CSV table of C-alpha atoms in Angstrom, one decimal:
chain,number,residue,atom,x,y,z
A,1,MET,CA,61.1,129.0,68.6
A,2,THR,CA,60.0,132.4,69.8
A,3,THR,CA,61.2,135.1,72.1
A,4,ARG,CA,59.2,136.6,75.0
A,5,LYS,CA,59.3,140.1,73.6
A,6,PRO,CA,60.1,141.6,70.2
A,7,ILE,CA,63.8,141.8,69.3
A,8,GLU,CA,64.7,145.4,69.1
A,9,LYS,CA,68.4,145.6,70.1
A,10,VAL,CA,71.5,143.7,69.0
A,11,HIS,CA,74.9,143.9,70.9
A,12,PHE,CA,78.0,142.9,68.9
A,13,ILE,CA,81.1,142.1,71.0
A,14,THR,CA,84.7,141.3,70.1
A,15,THR,CA,86.2,138.8,72.5
A,16,PRO,CA,89.4,139.5,74.4
A,17,HIS,CA,92.1,136.9,74.0
A,18,GLY,CA,93.0,135.0,77.1
A,19,LEU,CA,89.5,135.5,78.7
A,20,GLU,CA,89.0,131.9,79.5
A,21,PHE,CA,92.1,132.0,81.7
A,22,GLY,CA,90.9,135.1,83.5
A,23,ARG,CA,93.4,137.4,81.7
A,24,VAL,CA,93.2,139.8,78.8
A,25,ASP,CA,96.1,139.7,76.3
A,26,ALA,CA,97.4,143.0,75.0
A,27,ALA,CA,97.7,143.7,71.3
A,28,ILE,CA,100.5,145.9,70.0
A,29,TYR,CA,98.4,146.9,67.0
A,30,SER,CA,94.6,147.2,66.9
A,31,THR,CA,92.1,147.1,64.0
A,32,PRO,CA,88.4,148.1,64.1
A,33,PRO,CA,86.0,145.2,63.8
A,34,ALA,CA,84.7,146.2,60.4
A,35,ALA,CA,82.5,143.1,59.9
A,36,PHE,CA,80.3,144.4,62.7
A,37,LEU,CA,79.9,147.7,60.8
A,38,TRP,CA,78.5,145.7,57.9
A,39,LEU,CA,76.1,143.8,60.2
A,40,SER,CA,75.0,147.0,62.1
A,41,ALA,CA,74.4,149.0,58.9
A,42,HIS,CA,72.1,146.4,57.5
A,43,LEU,CA,70.2,145.8,60.8
A,44,GLU,CA,69.7,149.5,61.6
A,45,SER,CA,68.3,150.0,58.1
A,46,LYS,CA,65.6,147.5,59.3
A,47,GLY,CA,64.9,149.4,62.5
A,48,ILE,CA,67.1,147.3,64.9
A,49,GLU,CA,69.3,149.3,67.3
A,50,CYS,CA,72.9,148.0,67.4
A,51,ARG,CA,75.8,148.6,69.7
A,52,ILE,CA,79.4,147.5,68.9
A,53,GLN,CA,81.7,146.9,71.9
A,54,ASP,CA,85.3,146.2,70.9
A,55,ALA,CA,86.2,144.5,74.1
A,56,TYR,CA,89.3,142.9,72.5
A,57,THR,CA,91.0,146.1,71.5
A,58,LYS,CA,89.9,147.9,74.7
A,59,MET,CA,91.1,145.0,76.8
A,60,LEU,CA,87.9,144.8,78.8
A,61,ASP,CA,87.6,142.2,81.5
A,62,LEU,CA,84.6,139.9,81.9
A,63,GLU,CA,82.8,142.0,84.4
A,64,THR,CA,83.1,145.1,82.4
A,65,ILE,CA,81.7,143.3,79.3
A,66,LEU,CA,78.8,141.9,81.3
A,67,LYS,CA,78.1,145.4,82.8
A,68,ASP,CA,78.0,146.8,79.3
A,69,ILE,CA,75.4,144.2,78.3
A,70,GLU,CA,73.4,145.0,81.4
A,71,ASP,CA,73.5,148.7,80.5
A,72,PHE,CA,72.4,148.2,76.9
A,73,GLN,CA,69.8,145.5,77.6
A,74,PRO,CA,70.0,143.8,74.2
A,75,ASP,CA,67.7,141.1,73.0
A,76,VAL,CA,70.5,139.5,70.9
A,77,VAL,CA,74.3,139.3,71.5
A,78,GLY,CA,76.4,138.5,68.5
A,79,LEU,CA,80.0,137.1,68.6
A,80,SER,CA,82.3,136.7,65.6
A,81,VAL,CA,84.5,133.6,66.1
A,82,PHE,CA,88.0,133.0,64.8
A,83,THR,CA,89.3,129.5,65.2
A,84,ILE,CA,92.3,130.3,67.4
A,85,VAL,CA,90.1,132.1,69.9
A,86,TRP,CA,87.1,129.7,69.9
A,87,TYR,CA,87.6,128.8,73.5
A,88,ASP,CA,87.6,132.4,74.6
A,89,ASN,CA,84.3,132.9,72.7
A,90,ALA,CA,82.8,129.8,74.2
A,91,TYR,CA,83.8,131.0,77.7
A,92,LEU,CA,82.3,134.4,77.1
A,93,ALA,CA,79.1,133.0,75.6
A,94,ALA,CA,78.6,130.8,78.7
A,95,LYS,CA,79.1,133.7,81.1
A,96,ILE,CA,76.6,135.8,79.1
A,97,LYS,CA,74.0,133.1,79.1
A,98,GLU,CA,74.6,132.5,82.8
A,99,ARG,CA,74.0,136.2,83.6
A,100,PHE,CA,71.4,136.9,80.9
A,101,PRO,CA,69.6,133.6,80.1
A,102,GLU,CA,66.8,135.4,78.1
A,103,VAL,CA,69.3,136.9,75.6
A,104,LEU,CA,69.7,135.1,72.3
A,105,LEU,CA,73.3,134.2,71.6
A,106,VAL,CA,74.3,134.3,67.9
A,107,MET,CA,77.6,133.3,66.5
A,108,GLY,CA,79.1,133.9,63.1
A,109,GLY,CA,82.6,134.3,61.6
A,110,TYR,CA,85.2,132.1,59.9
A,111,HIS,CA,85.1,129.3,62.5
A,112,VAL,CA,81.4,129.0,62.3
A,113,ASN,CA,81.5,128.8,58.5
A,114,HIS,CA,82.9,125.3,58.6
A,115,SER,CA,82.4,124.1,62.2
A,116,TYR,CA,78.9,125.2,63.2
A,117,GLU,CA,78.0,121.6,64.1
A,118,GLU,CA,80.8,121.7,66.7
A,119,VAL,CA,79.8,125.2,67.9
A,120,LEU,CA,76.2,124.1,68.4
A,121,GLN,CA,77.3,121.3,70.7
A,122,PHE,CA,77.8,124.2,73.1
A,123,GLU,CA,74.5,124.9,74.8
A,124,ALA,CA,75.0,128.6,75.3
A,125,VAL,CA,74.8,129.2,71.5
A,126,ASP,CA,71.3,129.6,70.2
A,127,TYR,CA,72.0,130.2,66.5
A,128,CYS,CA,74.9,130.0,64.1
A,129,LEU,CA,75.1,132.1,60.9
A,130,PRO,CA,77.6,130.4,58.5
A,131,LEU,CA,78.8,132.4,55.5
A,132,GLU,CA,77.5,136.0,55.0
A,133,GLY,CA,75.3,136.9,57.9
A,134,GLU,CA,73.8,140.3,57.3
A,135,THR,CA,70.6,139.1,55.5
A,136,SER,CA,70.4,135.9,57.6
A,137,LEU,CA,70.4,137.7,60.9
A,138,ALA,CA,67.9,140.4,59.8
A,139,GLU,CA,65.6,137.7,58.4
A,140,LEU,CA,66.0,135.6,61.6
A,141,ILE,CA,65.0,138.6,63.8
A,142,GLU,CA,62.0,139.3,61.5
A,143,CYS,CA,61.0,135.7,61.6
A,144,LEU,CA,61.2,135.4,65.4
A,145,ASN,CA,59.3,138.7,65.9
A,146,ALA,CA,56.5,137.4,63.7
A,147,GLY,CA,56.4,134.0,65.5
A,148,ASP,CA,57.3,132.2,62.2
A,149,ASP,CA,59.4,129.0,61.7
A,150,PRO,CA,63.2,129.8,61.4
A,151,GLN,CA,63.4,127.1,58.8
A,152,LYS,CA,62.2,129.7,56.3
A,153,VAL,CA,65.6,131.6,56.8
A,154,LYS,CA,68.5,130.6,54.6
A,155,GLY,CA,72.0,130.4,56.1
A,156,LEU,CA,71.0,129.4,59.6
A,157,ALA,CA,71.8,126.6,62.0
A,158,TRP,CA,70.5,125.7,65.5
A,159,ARG,CA,69.5,122.9,67.8
A,160,GLU,CA,65.9,121.8,68.1
A,161,ASN,CA,64.9,119.0,70.5
A,162,GLY,CA,68.5,117.9,70.7
A,163,ASN,CA,68.9,117.7,66.9
A,164,LEU,CA,70.9,119.9,64.6
A,165,VAL,CA,68.9,121.9,62.1
A,166,ALA,CA,70.6,123.6,59.2
A,167,THR,CA,68.8,125.5,56.5
A,168,GLU,CA,69.8,125.9,52.9
A,169,PRO,CA,73.1,127.9,52.6
A,170,ARG,CA,72.6,131.5,51.8
A,171,PRO,CA,74.2,132.6,48.5
A,172,PRO,CA,76.5,135.6,48.6
A,173,LEU,CA,74.9,139.0,48.6
A,174,HIS,CA,74.9,139.9,44.9
A,175,ASP,CA,74.9,143.6,45.1
A,176,ILE,CA,76.8,144.9,48.1
A,177,MET,CA,76.0,148.5,47.0
A,178,THR,CA,72.6,148.0,48.6
A,179,LEU,CA,74.3,148.2,52.0
A,180,PRO,CA,73.8,151.6,53.8
A,181,ARG,CA,76.8,153.7,54.9
A,182,PHE,CA,78.6,152.1,57.7
A,183,PRO,CA,77.9,153.5,61.2
A,184,TYR,CA,81.5,154.4,62.0
A,185,HIS,CA,80.5,156.5,64.9
A,186,LYS,CA,80.0,153.3,66.9
A,187,LEU,CA,83.8,152.7,66.9
A,188,MET,CA,85.0,156.2,67.4
A,189,ASP,CA,85.2,155.9,71.1
A,190,HIS,CA,88.6,154.3,70.8
A,191,ARG,CA,91.9,155.3,69.2
A,192,TYR,CA,93.1,152.4,67.2
A,193,VAL,CA,96.8,151.8,66.4
A,194,PRO,CA,97.4,150.6,62.9
A,195,TRP,CA,100.2,148.2,61.8
A,196,CYS,CA,100.5,149.7,58.3
A,197,PHE,CA,101.3,153.4,59.1
A,198,SER,CA,103.8,155.3,61.0
A,199,HIS,CA,101.4,156.6,63.6
A,200,SER,CA,101.5,159.3,66.2
A,201,PRO,CA,98.9,160.3,68.9
A,202,LYS,CA,97.6,163.1,66.7
A,203,ASP,CA,96.7,160.7,63.9
A,204,ARG,CA,93.2,159.2,63.7
A,205,PHE,CA,92.9,155.8,62.1
A,206,MET,CA,89.9,153.7,60.9
A,207,ALA,CA,89.5,150.6,58.8
A,208,THR,CA,86.8,149.6,56.4
A,209,ILE,CA,85.9,147.0,53.8
A,210,THR,CA,84.9,147.8,50.2
A,211,SER,CA,84.6,144.3,48.6
A,212,ARG,CA,83.9,140.7,49.1
A,213,GLY,CA,84.9,137.5,47.2
A,214,CYS,CA,88.3,136.3,46.1
A,215,PRO,CA,89.2,134.9,42.7
A,216,ASN,CA,92.4,133.3,44.1
A,217,GLN,CA,92.6,129.7,45.1
A,218,CYS,CA,95.2,129.8,47.9
A,219,VAL,CA,95.4,126.4,49.6
A,220,PHE,CA,95.6,127.9,53.1
A,221,CYS,CA,92.6,130.3,52.9
A,222,ASP,CA,88.8,129.7,52.7
A,223,ILE,CA,87.7,133.1,51.5
A,224,GLY,CA,87.1,131.9,47.9
A,225,ARG,CA,85.0,129.1,49.3
A,226,THR,CA,83.0,131.1,51.8
A,227,GLU,CA,82.6,134.4,50.0
A,228,GLY,CA,82.8,133.1,46.5
A,229,ARG,CA,85.4,133.7,43.8
A,230,ARG,CA,83.4,136.5,42.2
A,231,PHE,CA,84.8,139.9,43.2
A,232,ARG,CA,81.9,142.0,44.4
A,233,HIS,CA,82.8,145.6,45.3
A,234,PHE,CA,81.6,149.1,46.0
A,235,THR,CA,82.0,151.6,43.2
A,236,ALA,CA,85.0,154.0,43.2
A,237,GLN,CA,82.5,156.8,43.9
A,238,ARG,CA,81.1,155.0,47.0
A,239,VAL,CA,84.6,154.3,48.3
A,240,ALA,CA,85.7,157.9,47.9
A,241,ASP,CA,82.5,159.0,49.6
A,242,GLU,CA,83.2,156.7,52.6
A,243,MET,CA,86.8,158.1,52.8
A,244,GLU,CA,85.7,161.7,52.7
A,245,TYR,CA,83.0,161.1,55.3
A,246,LEU,CA,85.5,159.5,57.7
A,247,HIS,CA,87.8,162.5,57.1
A,248,THR,CA,85.3,165.3,57.4
A,249,GLU,CA,83.1,163.9,60.1
A,250,PHE,CA,85.6,162.3,62.4
A,251,GLY,CA,89.0,163.7,61.5
A,252,VAL,CA,90.3,160.4,60.2
A,253,ASN,CA,93.5,160.8,58.3
A,254,GLN,CA,94.6,157.2,58.1
A,255,ILE,CA,92.4,154.5,56.5
A,256,GLU,CA,93.1,150.8,56.0
A,257,PHE,CA,91.1,148.8,53.5
A,258,LEU,CA,90.5,145.3,55.0
A,259,ASP,CA,89.5,143.8,51.6
A,260,ALA,CA,91.2,140.5,50.9
A,261,LEU,CA,92.4,141.8,47.5
A,262,PHE,CA,91.8,145.5,47.1
A,263,THR,CA,93.3,145.9,43.7
A,264,THR,CA,91.5,143.0,42.0
A,265,ASN,CA,89.8,145.5,39.7
A,266,ASN,CA,92.6,147.8,38.5
A,267,LYS,CA,90.1,150.1,36.7
A,268,ARG,CA,88.2,150.7,40.0
A,269,VAL,CA,91.4,151.7,41.8
A,270,ILE,CA,92.5,154.1,39.1
A,271,GLU,CA,89.1,155.7,39.0
A,272,LEU,CA,89.1,156.0,42.9
A,273,CYS,CA,92.5,157.7,42.8
A,274,GLY,CA,91.2,160.1,40.2
A,275,ILE,CA,88.2,161.1,42.4
A,276,LEU,CA,90.5,161.5,45.5
A,277,LYS,CA,92.8,163.7,43.5
A,278,GLU,CA,89.9,165.8,42.3
A,279,ARG,CA,88.6,166.3,45.8
A,280,GLY,CA,92.0,167.1,47.2
A,281,LEU,CA,91.6,164.8,50.2
A,282,GLU,CA,94.8,164.6,52.2
A,283,LEU,CA,94.7,161.1,53.6
A,284,GLU,CA,97.0,158.2,54.1
A,285,TRP,CA,95.7,154.7,53.2
A,286,ALA,CA,96.8,151.2,52.9
A,287,CYS,CA,95.5,147.9,51.5
A,288,ALA,CA,96.2,144.2,50.9
A,289,SER,CA,96.4,142.5,47.6
A,290,ALA,CA,98.0,139.8,45.5
A,291,ILE,CA,101.0,140.1,43.3
A,292,ARG,CA,99.0,139.1,40.2
A,293,PHE,CA,96.5,142.0,40.7
A,294,THR,CA,99.0,144.7,41.3
A,295,ASP,CA,101.2,144.4,38.2
A,296,ASN,CA,100.2,147.8,36.9
A,297,GLN,CA,102.6,150.8,37.2
A,298,GLU,CA,100.0,153.3,36.2
A,299,MET,CA,97.7,152.1,39.1
A,300,LEU,CA,100.5,152.0,41.6
A,301,ASP,CA,101.7,155.5,40.7
A,302,ALA,CA,98.1,156.8,41.0
A,303,MET,CA,97.8,155.1,44.4
A,304,ALA,CA,101.0,156.7,45.7
A,305,GLU,CA,99.9,160.1,44.4
A,306,THR,CA,96.7,160.0,46.4
A,307,GLY,CA,98.1,158.8,49.7
A,308,CYS,CA,98.6,155.0,49.6
A,309,LYS,CA,101.4,154.3,52.0
A,310,LYS,CA,101.6,150.5,52.2
A,311,ILE,CA,100.5,147.3,50.5
A,312,PHE,CA,100.3,143.9,52.2
A,313,TYR,CA,101.4,141.1,49.8
A,314,GLY,CA,100.9,137.4,50.4
A,315,VAL,CA,104.2,136.1,48.9
A,316,GLU,CA,104.1,132.9,50.9
A,317,SER,CA,107.3,131.2,49.7
A,318,GLY,CA,110.6,131.9,48.0
A,319,ASN,CA,110.9,128.5,46.4
A,320,PRO,CA,109.6,128.2,42.8
A,321,ALA,CA,108.3,124.6,43.2
A,322,ILE,CA,106.4,125.5,46.4
A,323,LEU,CA,105.0,128.6,44.8
A,324,LYS,CA,103.7,126.6,41.9
A,325,ARG,CA,102.2,124.0,44.2
A,326,VAL,CA,100.2,126.5,46.3
A,327,LYS,CA,99.0,128.3,43.1
A,328,LYS,CA,101.1,131.4,43.5
A,329,LEU,CA,103.2,133.3,40.9
A,330,THR,CA,107.0,133.0,40.3
A,331,THR,CA,109.7,134.6,42.2
A,332,ASP,CA,110.5,136.8,39.2
A,333,GLN,CA,107.0,138.1,39.1
A,334,VAL,CA,107.2,138.8,42.8
A,335,ARG,CA,110.4,140.8,42.4
A,336,LYS,CA,108.9,142.7,39.5
A,337,VAL,CA,105.8,143.9,41.4
A,338,ILE,CA,107.7,144.7,44.6
A,339,GLY,CA,110.1,146.7,42.5
A,340,MET,CA,107.2,148.5,40.9
A,341,THR,CA,105.7,149.2,44.3
A,342,LYS,CA,109.0,150.7,45.5
A,343,LYS,CA,109.3,152.7,42.3
A,344,ALA,CA,105.9,154.3,43.0
A,345,GLY,CA,107.0,155.2,46.5
A,346,ILE,CA,104.7,152.8,48.4
A,347,LEU,CA,105.9,150.6,51.2
A,348,SER,CA,105.5,146.9,50.9
A,349,HIS,CA,104.9,144.2,53.4
A,350,ALA,CA,105.5,140.5,52.4
A,351,ALA,CA,104.0,137.6,54.3
A,352,TYR,CA,105.5,134.2,54.2
A,353,ILE,CA,104.4,130.8,55.4
A,354,PHE,CA,106.5,127.9,56.6
A,355,GLY,CA,105.2,124.3,56.3
A,356,LEU,CA,103.3,124.6,53.1
A,357,PRO,CA,102.6,121.4,51.1
A,358,GLY,CA,105.9,120.1,49.8
A,359,ASP,CA,108.0,122.3,52.1
A,360,THR,CA,111.3,120.9,53.4
A,361,PRO,CA,114.0,122.5,55.5
A,362,ASP,CA,115.8,123.4,52.3
A,363,THR,CA,112.8,125.1,50.7
A,364,MET,CA,112.1,127.0,53.9
A,365,GLU,CA,115.7,128.2,53.9
A,366,ASP,CA,115.0,129.3,50.3
A,367,THR,CA,112.1,131.3,51.5
A,368,LEU,CA,114.1,133.1,54.2
A,369,ALA,CA,116.9,133.9,51.8
A,370,PHE,CA,114.4,135.2,49.2
A,371,ALA,CA,112.7,137.4,51.9
A,372,LYS,CA,116.0,139.0,52.9
A,373,SER,CA,117.0,139.6,49.2
A,374,LEU,CA,113.5,141.0,48.4
A,375,ASN,CA,114.0,143.3,51.4
A,376,THR,CA,110.5,144.6,51.7
A,377,ASP,CA,109.9,147.4,54.2
A,378,THR,CA,108.3,144.9,56.6
A,379,ALA,CA,107.8,141.1,56.5
A,380,SER,CA,106.1,138.4,58.6
A,381,PHE,CA,106.6,134.7,58.9
A,382,SER,CA,104.0,132.3,60.1
A,383,MET,CA,103.4,128.5,60.3
A,384,ALA,CA,100.9,126.9,58.0
A,385,ILE,CA,97.7,126.2,59.9
A,386,PRO,CA,95.2,123.7,58.4
A,387,PHE,CA,92.0,125.5,59.2
A,388,LYS,CA,88.8,123.6,58.4
A,389,GLY,CA,87.3,124.7,55.1
A,390,THR,CA,90.7,125.1,53.4
A,391,GLU,CA,92.5,122.9,50.9
A,392,LEU,CA,95.3,122.7,53.4
A,393,TYR,CA,93.1,121.1,55.9
A,394,ASP,CA,92.0,118.5,53.3
A,395,LEU,CA,95.7,117.7,52.7
A,396,TYR,CA,96.8,117.7,56.3
A,397,LYS,CA,93.8,116.4,58.3
A,398,ASP,CA,95.3,112.9,58.6
A,399,LYS,CA,98.6,114.5,59.8
A,400,LEU,CA,97.2,116.5,62.7
A,401,ILE,CA,98.9,116.0,66.0
A,402,SER,CA,96.6,118.4,67.9
A,403,THR,CA,93.0,119.6,67.5
A,404,ASP,CA,93.3,122.0,70.4
A,405,TYR,CA,92.7,125.4,68.8
A,406,ARG,CA,94.7,127.1,71.5
A,407,GLU,CA,97.8,125.6,70.0
A,408,TYR,CA,97.1,126.9,66.5
A,409,GLN,CA,98.8,130.2,67.0
A,410,ARG,CA,101.7,128.9,69.2
A,411,SER,CA,102.8,125.5,67.8
A,412,ALA,CA,102.9,123.3,64.7
A,413,VAL,CA,99.8,121.1,64.8
A,414,PHE,CA,100.7,118.6,62.1
A,415,LYS,CA,103.6,116.2,61.4
A,416,VAL,CA,105.1,115.3,58.0
A,417,ASP,CA,108.0,113.1,57.1
A,418,GLU,CA,110.3,116.0,56.0
A,419,TYR,CA,110.7,117.6,59.4
A,420,GLU,CA,109.7,117.6,63.0
A,421,PRO,CA,106.9,119.9,64.2
A,422,GLU,CA,109.3,121.8,66.4
A,423,TYR,CA,111.4,122.7,63.4
A,424,LEU,CA,108.6,125.1,62.2
A,425,GLU,CA,108.6,126.9,65.5
A,426,LYS,CA,112.4,127.3,65.5
A,427,MET,CA,112.3,128.4,61.9
A,428,LEU,CA,109.7,131.0,62.7
A,429,ILE,CA,111.9,132.6,65.4
A,430,LYS,CA,115.0,132.3,63.3
A,431,ALA,CA,113.3,134.1,60.3
A,432,HIS,CA,112.1,137.0,62.3
A,433,LYS,CA,115.4,137.5,64.0
A,434,GLN,CA,117.4,137.3,60.8
A,435,TYR,CA,115.1,139.6,59.0
A,436,TYR,CA,114.6,142.3,61.6
A,437,LEU,CA,118.0,142.3,63.4
A,438,ARG,CA,120.0,143.2,60.2
A,439,ILE,CA,121.9,146.4,60.7
A,440,ARG,CA,120.8,147.6,57.2
A,441,TYR,CA,117.2,147.0,58.1
A,442,ILE,CA,117.4,148.7,61.6
A,443,LEU,CA,119.0,151.8,60.2
A,444,SER,CA,116.4,152.1,57.4
A,445,ARG,CA,113.5,151.8,59.9
A,446,LEU,CA,114.9,154.4,62.3
A,447,GLY,CA,114.7,157.0,59.6
A,448,LYS,CA,111.0,156.4,59.2
A,449,ILE,CA,109.9,156.8,62.8
A,450,LYS,CA,107.9,160.0,63.4
A,451,SER,CA,107.1,160.0,67.1
A,452,TRP,CA,108.2,158.6,70.5
A,453,HIS,CA,105.0,156.6,70.4
A,454,ASP,CA,106.0,155.1,67.1
A,455,LEU,CA,109.5,154.3,68.5
A,456,TRP,CA,108.0,152.6,71.5
A,457,ILE,CA,105.9,150.3,69.3
A,458,HIS,CA,109.0,149.3,67.3
A,459,VAL,CA,110.9,148.6,70.4
A,460,ARG,CA,108.1,146.3,71.7
A,461,ILE,CA,108.0,144.5,68.4
A,462,GLY,CA,111.8,144.1,68.3
A,463,LEU,CA,111.9,142.7,71.9
A,464,GLY,CA,109.1,140.3,71.0
A,465,PHE,CA,111.0,138.9,68.1
A,466,LEU,CA,114.2,138.8,70.0
A,467,LEU,CA,112.6,136.8,72.8
A,468,GLY,CA,110.7,134.6,70.5
A,469,LYS,CA,107.3,135.6,71.9
A,470,ILE,CA,105.8,136.9,68.6
A,471,ARG,CA,105.0,133.7,66.7
A,472,TYR,CA,102.5,134.4,64.1
A,473,LYS,CA,101.7,137.0,61.5
A,474,MET,CA,100.8,140.3,62.9
A,475,GLY,CA,98.7,142.8,60.9
A,476,SER,CA,97.1,139.9,59.0
A,477,HIS,CA,93.3,140.5,58.0
A,478,LYS,CA,92.5,136.9,57.5
A,479,GLU,CA,92.8,134.2,60.1
A,480,ASP,CA,91.6,131.3,58.1
């Protein structure tokens, strides 16, 4: 399989939600597509010019996206696909192929990791890159430019004469320190609004990733399966350099680390904080991690001293039996670490899931009661979603009542004996209302708002909860 001319340009595009229905859904918060930074950094080190168009955050309509492609004239267009927006991506891919039939359409992302056979039934897609795609995409381009057989490239899937072809899976990149500095300038044409900071128009926010892999074995997540359980990370020096570069070159003063578990290596975090303190960088930053990797008061104090403002914790349940079943820690351990986080002066966000294996109406009420008693600065409640590639899917695949991915963010898509699917939807609205409409909570939040812009965002979120329109975890870095 060859192209008519050498591949020299790659255009990465995020897909607006609702595009298949001719609309563009707005997001209250927005996060830079850091995965495209990884891909662009690697490709540009090989001499391939890249553009990143964050059409999702910018709320671009179809014609604007197509005009941007026409202006850049890429040889390859890359889309990163999350399951809940697969149909939007399929629609965009079809329109791109219709307008630019000579462009190679490549897809990667979490949905592709476990469903590339399904994706490749869609004729607009030329290649899929399951698992980590930087090296695979670079080698595919090199192979096509040389007129070689793509079967030489690991981590690749495509159709050939109507048949599915999949090469040997590509192992995770062993040393991610080999990646060049990320081309952040490609995303600086838009002002992102973070979920994790009190934010005003004068603030400048950017997100990055400093590690891959996850040693946890959460039943609802596939990161350990797709990225491996070995924690691979940038050194503390590299992370500090990235932070300083963002601050000095672009005026960024708020940084979110999108790593699945930023504090997995406590020693690295403490060393990073030491470097930040030495350099005197005045930055705010936030991260996500697990309770088990944050039980270290020395580390939390150092994080707070060097600007860490918030930590996202996946608590998941408030019932001891459910926590044990989904391979999480105890409620006492959760209380301890949340208390340590508060003692350090860092805000905490706790995420909970209704509908986990073994859940009943009683255990879900336990979770809501625990969440209110824990009283983290923010909290989110979501329905369990059995995404392919997760242990949850293996447990629930025979209980699915819908395989329409559009429903995955709106409705319960499985049925168990303990409750009706509609119960999860009602519980989700109830939990958000009961958590966020407490007088105690409202008064505490009002004291932390630092701009009219910040206040307007809080009002929008509150109205959404009140009207039952926000039905899934916001600010989450992992979709499946």
